[in-house]
GROMACS .gro file of C-alpha atoms in nm:
model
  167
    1UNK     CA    1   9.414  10.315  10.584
    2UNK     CA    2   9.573  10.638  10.563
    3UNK     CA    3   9.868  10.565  10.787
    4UNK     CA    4   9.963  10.293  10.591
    5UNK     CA    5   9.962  10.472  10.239
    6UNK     CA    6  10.195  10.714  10.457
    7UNK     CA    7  10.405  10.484  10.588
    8UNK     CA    8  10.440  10.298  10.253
    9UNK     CA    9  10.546  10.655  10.112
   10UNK     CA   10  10.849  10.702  10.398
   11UNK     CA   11  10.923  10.377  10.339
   12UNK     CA   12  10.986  10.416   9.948
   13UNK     CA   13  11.155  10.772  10.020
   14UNK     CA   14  11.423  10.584  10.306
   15UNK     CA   15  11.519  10.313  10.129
   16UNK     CA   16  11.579  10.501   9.801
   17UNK     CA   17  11.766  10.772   9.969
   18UNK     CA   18  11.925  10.515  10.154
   19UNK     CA   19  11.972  10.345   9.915
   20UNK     CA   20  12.157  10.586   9.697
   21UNK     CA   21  12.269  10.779   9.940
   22UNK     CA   22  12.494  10.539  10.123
   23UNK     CA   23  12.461  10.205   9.986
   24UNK     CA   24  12.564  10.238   9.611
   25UNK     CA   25  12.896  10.308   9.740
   26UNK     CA   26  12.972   9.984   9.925
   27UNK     CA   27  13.115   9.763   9.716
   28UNK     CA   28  13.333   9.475   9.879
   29UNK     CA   29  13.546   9.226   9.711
   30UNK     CA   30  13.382   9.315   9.403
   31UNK     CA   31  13.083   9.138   9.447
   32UNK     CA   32  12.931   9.296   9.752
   33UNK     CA   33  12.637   9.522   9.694
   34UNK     CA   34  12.324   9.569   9.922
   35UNK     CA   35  12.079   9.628   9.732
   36UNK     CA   36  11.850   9.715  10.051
   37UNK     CA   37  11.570   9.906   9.816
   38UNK     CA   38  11.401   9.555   9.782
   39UNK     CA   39  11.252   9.541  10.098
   40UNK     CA   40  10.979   9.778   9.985
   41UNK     CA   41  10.862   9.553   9.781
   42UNK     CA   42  10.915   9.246  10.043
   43UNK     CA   43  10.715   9.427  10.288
   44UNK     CA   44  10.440   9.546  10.132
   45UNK     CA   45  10.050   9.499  10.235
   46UNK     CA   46  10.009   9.129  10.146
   47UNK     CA   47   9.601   9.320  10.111
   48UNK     CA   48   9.744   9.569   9.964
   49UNK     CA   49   9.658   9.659   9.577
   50UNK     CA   50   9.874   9.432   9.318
   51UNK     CA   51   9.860   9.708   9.059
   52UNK     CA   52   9.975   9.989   9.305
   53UNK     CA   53  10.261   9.772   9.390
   54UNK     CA   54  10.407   9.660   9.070
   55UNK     CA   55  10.365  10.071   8.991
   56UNK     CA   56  10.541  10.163   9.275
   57UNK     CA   57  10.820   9.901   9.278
   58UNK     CA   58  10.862  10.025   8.863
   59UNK     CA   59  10.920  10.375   9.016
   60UNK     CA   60  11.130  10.282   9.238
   61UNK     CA   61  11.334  10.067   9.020
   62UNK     CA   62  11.357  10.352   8.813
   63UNK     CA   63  11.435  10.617   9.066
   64UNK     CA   64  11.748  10.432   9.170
   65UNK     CA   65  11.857  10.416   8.780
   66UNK     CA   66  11.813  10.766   8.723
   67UNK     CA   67  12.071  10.808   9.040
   68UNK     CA   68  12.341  10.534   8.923
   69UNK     CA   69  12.248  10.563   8.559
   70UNK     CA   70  12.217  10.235   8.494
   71UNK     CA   71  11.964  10.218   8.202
   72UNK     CA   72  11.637  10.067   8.328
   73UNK     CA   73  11.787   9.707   8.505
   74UNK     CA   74  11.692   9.814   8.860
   75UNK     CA   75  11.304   9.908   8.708
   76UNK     CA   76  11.302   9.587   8.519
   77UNK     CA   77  11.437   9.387   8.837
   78UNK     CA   78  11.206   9.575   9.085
   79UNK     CA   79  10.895   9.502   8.814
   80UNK     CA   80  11.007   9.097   8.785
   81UNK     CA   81  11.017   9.064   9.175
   82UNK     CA   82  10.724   9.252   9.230
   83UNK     CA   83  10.541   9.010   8.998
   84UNK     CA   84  10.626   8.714   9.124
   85UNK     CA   85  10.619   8.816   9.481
   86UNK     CA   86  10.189   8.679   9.504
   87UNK     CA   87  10.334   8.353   9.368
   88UNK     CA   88  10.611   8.334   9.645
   89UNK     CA   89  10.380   8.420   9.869
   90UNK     CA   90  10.148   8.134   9.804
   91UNK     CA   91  10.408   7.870   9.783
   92UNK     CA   92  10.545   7.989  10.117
   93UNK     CA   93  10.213   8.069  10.271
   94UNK     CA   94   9.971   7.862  10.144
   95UNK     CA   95   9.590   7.887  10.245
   96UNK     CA   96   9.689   8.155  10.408
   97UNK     CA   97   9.798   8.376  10.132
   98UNK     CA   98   9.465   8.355   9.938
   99UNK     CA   99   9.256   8.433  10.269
  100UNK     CA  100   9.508   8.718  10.334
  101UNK     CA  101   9.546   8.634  10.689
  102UNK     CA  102   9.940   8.624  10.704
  103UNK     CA  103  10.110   8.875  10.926
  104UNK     CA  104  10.485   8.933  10.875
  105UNK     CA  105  10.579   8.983  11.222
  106UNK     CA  106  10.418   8.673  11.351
  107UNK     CA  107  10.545   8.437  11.078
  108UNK     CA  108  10.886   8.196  11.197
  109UNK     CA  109  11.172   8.283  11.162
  110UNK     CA  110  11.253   8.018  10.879
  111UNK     CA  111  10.974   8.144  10.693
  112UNK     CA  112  11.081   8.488  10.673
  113UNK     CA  113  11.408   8.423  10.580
  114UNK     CA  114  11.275   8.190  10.279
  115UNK     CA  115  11.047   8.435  10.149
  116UNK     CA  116  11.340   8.692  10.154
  117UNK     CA  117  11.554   8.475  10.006
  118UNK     CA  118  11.324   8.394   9.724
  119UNK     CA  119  11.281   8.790   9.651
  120UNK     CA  120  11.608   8.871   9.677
  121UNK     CA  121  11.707   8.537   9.464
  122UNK     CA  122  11.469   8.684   9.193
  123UNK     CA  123  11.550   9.007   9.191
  124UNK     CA  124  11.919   8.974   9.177
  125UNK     CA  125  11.917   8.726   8.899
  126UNK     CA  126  11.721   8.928   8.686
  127UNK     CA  127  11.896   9.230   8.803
  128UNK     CA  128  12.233   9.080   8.690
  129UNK     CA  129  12.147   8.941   8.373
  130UNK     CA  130  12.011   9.244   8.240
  131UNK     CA  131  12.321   9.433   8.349
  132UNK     CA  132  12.577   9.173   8.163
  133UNK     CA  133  12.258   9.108   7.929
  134UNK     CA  134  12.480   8.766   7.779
  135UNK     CA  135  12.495   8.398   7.874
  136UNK     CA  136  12.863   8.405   7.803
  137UNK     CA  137  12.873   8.564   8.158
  138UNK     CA  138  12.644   8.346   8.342
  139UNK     CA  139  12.892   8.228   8.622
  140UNK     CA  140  12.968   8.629   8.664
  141UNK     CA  141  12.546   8.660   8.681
  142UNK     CA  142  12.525   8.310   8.928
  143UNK     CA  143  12.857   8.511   9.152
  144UNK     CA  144  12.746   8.822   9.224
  145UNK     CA  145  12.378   8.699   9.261
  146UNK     CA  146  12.480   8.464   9.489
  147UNK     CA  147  12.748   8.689   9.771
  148UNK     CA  148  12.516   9.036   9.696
  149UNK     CA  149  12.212   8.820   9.749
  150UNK     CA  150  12.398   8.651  10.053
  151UNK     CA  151  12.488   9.029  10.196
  152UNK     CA  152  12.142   9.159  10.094
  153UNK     CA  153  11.962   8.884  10.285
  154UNK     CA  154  12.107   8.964  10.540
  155UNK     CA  155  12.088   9.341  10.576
  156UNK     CA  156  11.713   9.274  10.496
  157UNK     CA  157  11.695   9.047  10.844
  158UNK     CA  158  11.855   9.330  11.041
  159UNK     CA  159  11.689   9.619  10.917
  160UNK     CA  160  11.336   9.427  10.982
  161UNK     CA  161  11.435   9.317  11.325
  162UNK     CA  162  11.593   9.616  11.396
  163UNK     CA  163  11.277   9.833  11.307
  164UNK     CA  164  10.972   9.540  11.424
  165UNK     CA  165  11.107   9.538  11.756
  166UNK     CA  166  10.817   9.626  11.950
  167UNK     CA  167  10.843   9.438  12.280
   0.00000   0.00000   0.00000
């Protein structure tokens, strides 16, 4: 149990530093922002404590606000996906979700990217309508959720298979 609180710990302390570090400052077109911090949340213990994570995905929300000083949308965003993530789970997983039998690295392919999509999908909408915070700017909001979500999908897929690959 204790390897697991530490590797939860190194992963919130990479992809924030990462995150700030070198991320925040890729900005393509305008529209293009990885927003690569998510996949703490994402990858979390599905057994893991609800309460812990929805603390910990606030914190980190919050850390990478106090580093772009952006006022609280990244701790809002990270708080909204990190609520919703037991409901994605259990429309994507099913039975297997409430038994807590699902393991991340033998789930397909099409499953993984749907449950990333969802959580980035969530997180960027809410992320982006708290930053413009009007609905005169909803096509701006439905833009940049949908190329940064697009970009962040995929950066998600590649870190994961980059770092799972155990054979």
């Amino acid at each position: 149990m204790s390897s697991n609180v530490f590797l939860n710990i190194f992963r919130f302390l990479l992809l924030l530093f990462l995150q700030v570090l070198l991320l925040n400052n890729i900005n393509l077109f305008g529209y293009l922002n990885p927003q690569l911090y998510i996949l703490f949340i994402i990858l979390f213990p599905i057994k893991g404590n609800q309460t812990l994570l929805l603390i910990s995905s606030f914190l980190l929300g919050l850390s990478v606000d106090l580093f772009e000083d952006s006022g609280g949308v990244h701790a809002l965003a990270c708080l909204i996906a990190a609520y919703f993530r037991p409901y994605i789970l259990r429309l994507l997983f099913g039975i297997n979700y409430d038994f807590q039998s699902i393991k991340f690295s033998s789930v397909s392919y099409g499953t993984k990217i749907a449950y990333i999509a969802y959580m980035v999908v969530i997180h960027h909408l809410s992320l982006y309508f708290f930053e413009f915070f009007s609905f005169s700017h909803f096509f701006s909001v439905l833009e940049k959720t949908l190329f940064s979500g697009m970009f962040t999908v995929i950066i998600c897929l590649l870190s994961i298979s980059i770092f799972n690959n155990k054979k």
